Amino acid sequence: MKVLWLVSITIPAAADACGLQAKEIGGGWLSGALGGMTAAPDAPAITVASVDARAETLTVCSKNGVSFALVPTGSVENFSALLKKITPDLVHIWGTEYAAARTIQQAAQAAGIPVLVGIQGVMVDCALHLNDGVPARLLHSCAAQHLIDRHVPGGLLDVNQARFDTLAQSEAAVLANARHVTGRTSFDRSAVQKLAPQASYYPCNETLRPEFYTPPVWHPRTFGEAPVLLLSQGNYPLKNLHTVLKALPAVLAQYPGAVLRVAGWPPLDKGPLLRPVIDWMFPYQTWCKQLIHRLGLADHVQYTGPLAAKYGHPEGITLNIIDTPGHADFGGEVERGISMVDGVVLLVDASEGPLPQTRFVLRKALEAKLPVILCVNKTDRPDARISEVVGESSDLLLGLAQDVIEEGIDLDEDSLFDLPVIYCAAKAGYASENQPENGGLPDNDNLEPLFGAIIKNIPAPEYEEGAPLQAHVANIDSSDFLGRLGLVRIYNGTLEKGKTYGLSRVDGSIENFRVSELLRTQGLERTPVESAGPGDIVAVAGVNDIMIGETIVDPDDPRPLPLIHVDDPAISMTFGINDSPLAGTEGKDHKLTARMIKDRLDRELIGNVSIKVLPTDRPDAWEVQGRGELALAVLAEQMRREGFELTVGRPQVVTKTIDGVSVEKTAFEVSVIDIEKV
């Protein structure tokens, strides 16, 4: 027996067989149904057909014993040609609501081929109750919103209502001419009795994604004491995210640790400038976001994006992103950041291209043997020169790689020639692997390609199973309530709140302490957690004098990590008290004494590993060494804004003595001058 399936999307298996990129990520219940059918010993010969404009002509491909057909348009002529080519004994339509269902039904009936219609949702009732429970003020949009919706569709509720009304009409036409109908529920049966009284009804089982049929098989008892609830597609009201949110406080009353995971896109946030526009364009998601905050559910609602499921982590993938300064003067921050990460995204302006300071940051990444992804941002600038910028960045990368290799560092040269490039317009929230025209937006209206490139090209953290704790302190912060915080990257073991660990000091000694609080950053906020494992970056409270470079270790098996290497300072300036006749006249709260200035410089040393503070021949002045004039100027200006009155000397090059000879410290920025021959 030969069966032709008509499905509403090109499933991943079909795209793979025909050499196209899958539009559906990871497969869905249709893929599960296909797998179940083809695995049966008496399975019929199945051809899965879908309408796909990427196919210029009728295309039939085969893989793993299954045939796939792509039809360029859903016309009766195209379907008649498909039926003549396949010659099926039965046409099975999966879904009644799209226009192609009616046209293939007409073609099959004209050819005398029986048609089985499968209901995957009764559109008449869906359209009737689409926006139940949604405030009336959200159901009407203006002409300006419609104009924007043409480019970013899917957010306006009245537009979506009109679409569902059209789907309901298409469904009514299909069912009015149906003779055989399948459904899954008593609701489907009653709907068929009303819409297609002439048809025979056949009940069938619900079909789920393949993940539900593979071990470990899902069962309610696996929830335990803190259930994880899953809601599919929280993008529009039909899935009733708003109803679930209103009911969630009652669930939390019995299960305080419950978490609701929502598949689909989270409420968009493009910063304070674009936030009002985004909220205006996506009223339902915005309203749900407001419900989450009003009901105090921020810690109990998580959005699971499509990429997480694609890469085998439907629970979500955590990406720790560290933004470093792009200037060599702040090299200490760069080196600290590089010590905590597994890869680098090199962000380059589509007009300016790589700047002189880009050389420093990129060289540090190569020296650490980190994979690099090039992200060309602001492609929508009128003066964008995308191809030239990619070429300049690639040349810089290869040139620096050659320098690093000559210094004895072994790099994978082949990977450098295949540099991943992502094109972005961050302000608009667009990203794509395809290069847009100069001044144009990428051809994808979200940032998923950037996240996909990160997941694909940057390896996940590696750790040794069962190894004792190793957590490196890479930065220092403070809290009004918790005091000093150590920001650590965990390399091995587990760090738990309330337990006692050892702190390996810079001098090699071990000091025991108790973790009083453990905080993980989610978005821009820190939230308390009970434990953290390898790859996590967390804030630890419990040691008032914790320092950068120290390691939190297992007191019974301490294995401290090497100290963070930071290049020596190259520039120095003298910081001293204000000894002018006008000292103290700018404000009564100003800080004037040498002791105040020295205390402030000592506090700067805690979190800034790039500087050194040395005494001078004067008791009220100190030599402050840094990586560059800009870094020292920023420190001086910051102290001035804090109320310190001080004198600052002119910048001087730091020297060191080699074999009795005073020489300047090695410069770390290189200027390259191209001279063309005349």
PDB file of C-alpha atoms in Angstrom, residues 284-377:
ATOM      1  CA  TYR A 284       0.303  39.745  24.447  1.00  0.00           C
ATOM      2  CA  GLN A 285       3.876  38.906  25.347  1.00  0.00           C
ATOM      3  CA  THR A 286       4.219  42.277  27.056  1.00  0.00           C
ATOM      4  CA  TRP A 287       1.074  41.645  29.087  1.00  0.00           C
ATOM      5  CA  CYS A 288       2.343  38.210  30.116  1.00  0.00           C
ATOM      6  CA  LYS A 289       5.635  39.790  31.169  1.00  0.00           C
ATOM      7  CA  GLN A 290       3.662  42.240  33.323  1.00  0.00           C
ATOM      8  CA  LEU A 291       1.664  39.370  34.833  1.00  0.00           C
ATOM      9  CA  ILE A 292       4.889  37.546  35.737  1.00  0.00           C
ATOM     10  CA  HIS A 293       6.221  40.552  37.641  1.00  0.00           C
ATOM     11  CA  ARG A 294       2.904  41.510  39.228  1.00  0.00           C
ATOM     12  CA  LEU A 295       2.341  37.987  40.557  1.00  0.00           C
ATOM     13  CA  GLY A 296       5.962  37.657  41.756  1.00  0.00           C
ATOM     14  CA  LEU A 297       6.746  34.772  39.379  1.00  0.00           C
ATOM     15  CA  ALA A 298      10.073  35.969  37.960  1.00  0.00           C
ATOM     16  CA  ASP A 299      12.001  33.115  39.637  1.00  0.00           C
ATOM     17  CA  HIS A 300       9.488  30.477  38.557  1.00  0.00           C
ATOM     18  CA  VAL A 301       8.994  31.173  34.821  1.00  0.00           C
ATOM     19  CA  GLN A 302      11.661  30.287  32.257  1.00  0.00           C
ATOM     20  CA  TYR A 303      11.552  30.540  28.481  1.00  0.00           C
ATOM     21  CA  THR A 304      13.147  27.718  26.521  1.00  0.00           C
ATOM     22  CA  GLY A 305      14.238  28.854  23.067  1.00  0.00           C
ATOM     23  CA  PRO A 306      14.444  26.653  19.969  1.00  0.00           C
ATOM     24  CA  LEU A 307      18.238  26.357  19.902  1.00  0.00           C
ATOM     25  CA  ALA A 308      18.317  24.645  23.278  1.00  0.00           C
ATOM     26  CA  ALA A 309      16.126  21.826  21.976  1.00  0.00           C
ATOM     27  CA  LYS A 310      18.119  21.645  18.738  1.00  0.00           C
ATOM     28  CA  TYR A 311      21.311  20.936  20.637  1.00  0.00           C
ATOM     29  CA  GLY A 312      19.769  18.349  22.916  1.00  0.00           C
ATOM     30  CA  HIS A 313      19.041  20.557  25.919  1.00  0.00           C
ATOM     31  CA  PRO A 314      15.318  21.313  26.007  1.00  0.00           C
ATOM     32  CA  GLU A 315      15.739  22.579  29.574  1.00  0.00           C
ATOM     33  CA  GLY A 316      17.838  25.467  28.213  1.00  0.00           C
ATOM     34  CA  ILE A 317      21.512  26.283  27.683  1.00  0.00           C
ATOM     35  CA  THR A 318      23.306  28.776  29.900  1.00  0.00           C
ATOM     36  CA  LEU A 319      25.760  31.110  28.176  1.00  0.00           C
ATOM     37  CA  ASN A 320      28.017  33.133  30.459  1.00  0.00           C
ATOM     38  CA  ILE A 321      28.931  36.278  28.526  1.00  0.00           C
ATOM     39  CA  ILE A 322      31.746  38.534  29.752  1.00  0.00           C
ATOM     40  CA  ASP A 323      32.106  41.955  28.149  1.00  0.00           C
ATOM     41  CA  THR A 324      35.706  43.176  28.259  1.00  0.00           C
ATOM     42  CA  PRO A 325      37.071  46.608  27.330  1.00  0.00           C
ATOM     43  CA  GLY A 326      38.534  46.682  23.871  1.00  0.00           C
ATOM     44  CA  HIS A 327      41.499  48.859  24.813  1.00  0.00           C
ATOM     45  CA  ALA A 328      45.005  47.761  25.753  1.00  0.00           C
ATOM     46  CA  ASP A 329      45.102  50.289  28.607  1.00  0.00           C
ATOM     47  CA  PHE A 330      42.586  48.057  30.372  1.00  0.00           C
ATOM     48  CA  GLY A 331      44.486  44.896  29.602  1.00  0.00           C
ATOM     49  CA  GLY A 332      44.071  43.560  33.116  1.00  0.00           C
ATOM     50  CA  GLU A 333      40.312  43.335  32.631  1.00  0.00           C
ATOM     51  CA  VAL A 334      40.881  41.641  29.267  1.00  0.00           C
ATOM     52  CA  GLU A 335      43.254  39.071  30.755  1.00  0.00           C
ATOM     53  CA  ARG A 336      40.910  38.402  33.667  1.00  0.00           C
ATOM     54  CA  GLY A 337      38.008  37.885  31.281  1.00  0.00           C
ATOM     55  CA  ILE A 338      39.992  35.580  29.006  1.00  0.00           C
ATOM     56  CA  SER A 339      40.942  33.449  32.004  1.00  0.00           C
ATOM     57  CA  MET A 340      37.231  32.751  32.626  1.00  0.00           C
ATOM     58  CA  VAL A 341      35.921  31.927  29.137  1.00  0.00           C
ATOM     59  CA  ASP A 342      36.035  29.111  26.585  1.00  0.00           C
ATOM     60  CA  GLY A 343      35.846  31.256  23.450  1.00  0.00           C
ATOM     61  CA  VAL A 344      35.762  34.787  22.075  1.00  0.00           C
ATOM     62  CA  VAL A 345      33.261  36.748  19.977  1.00  0.00           C
ATOM     63  CA  LEU A 346      35.196  39.518  18.239  1.00  0.00           C
ATOM     64  CA  LEU A 347      32.736  42.387  17.768  1.00  0.00           C
ATOM     65  CA  VAL A 348      33.695  44.685  14.882  1.00  0.00           C
ATOM     66  CA  ASP A 349      31.862  47.731  13.546  1.00  0.00           C
ATOM     67  CA  ALA A 350      30.713  47.264   9.939  1.00  0.00           C
ATOM     68  CA  SER A 351      32.014  50.726   9.053  1.00  0.00           C
ATOM     69  CA  GLU A 352      35.027  51.313  11.288  1.00  0.00           C
ATOM     70  CA  GLY A 353      36.437  47.813  11.003  1.00  0.00           C
ATOM     71  CA  PRO A 354      39.115  46.515  13.381  1.00  0.00           C
ATOM     72  CA  LEU A 355      40.653  49.340  15.413  1.00  0.00           C
ATOM     73  CA  PRO A 356      44.233  49.483  16.754  1.00  0.00           C
ATOM     74  CA  GLN A 357      43.122  48.198  20.166  1.00  0.00           C
ATOM     75  CA  THR A 358      41.465  45.198  18.482  1.00  0.00           C
ATOM     76  CA  ARG A 359      44.964  43.879  17.854  1.00  0.00           C
ATOM     77  CA  PHE A 360      45.673  43.638  21.590  1.00  0.00           C
ATOM     78  CA  VAL A 361      42.448  41.827  22.533  1.00  0.00           C
ATOM     79  CA  LEU A 362      42.652  39.392  19.633  1.00  0.00           C
ATOM     80  CA  ARG A 363      46.295  38.574  20.335  1.00  0.00           C
ATOM     81  CA  LYS A 364      45.451  37.730  23.950  1.00  0.00           C
ATOM     82  CA  ALA A 365      42.683  35.400  22.748  1.00  0.00           C
ATOM     83  CA  LEU A 366      45.045  33.619  20.357  1.00  0.00           C
ATOM     84  CA  GLU A 367      47.724  33.266  23.023  1.00  0.00           C
ATOM     85  CA  ALA A 368      45.110  31.531  25.189  1.00  0.00           C
ATOM     86  CA  LYS A 369      44.224  29.232  22.227  1.00  0.00           C
ATOM     87  CA  LEU A 370      40.567  30.263  22.352  1.00  0.00           C
ATOM     88  CA  PRO A 371      38.263  29.769  19.345  1.00  0.00           C
ATOM     89  CA  VAL A 372      37.217  33.038  17.712  1.00  0.00           C
ATOM     90  CA  ILE A 373      33.893  34.043  16.134  1.00  0.00           C
ATOM     91  CA  LEU A 374      33.789  37.246  14.087  1.00  0.00           C
ATOM     92  CA  CYS A 375      30.633  39.292  14.591  1.00  0.00           C
ATOM     93  CA  VAL A 376      30.226  42.216  12.174  1.00  0.00           C
ATOM     94  CA  ASN A 377      27.776  44.594  13.839  1.00  0.00           C
TER      95      ASN A 377
END
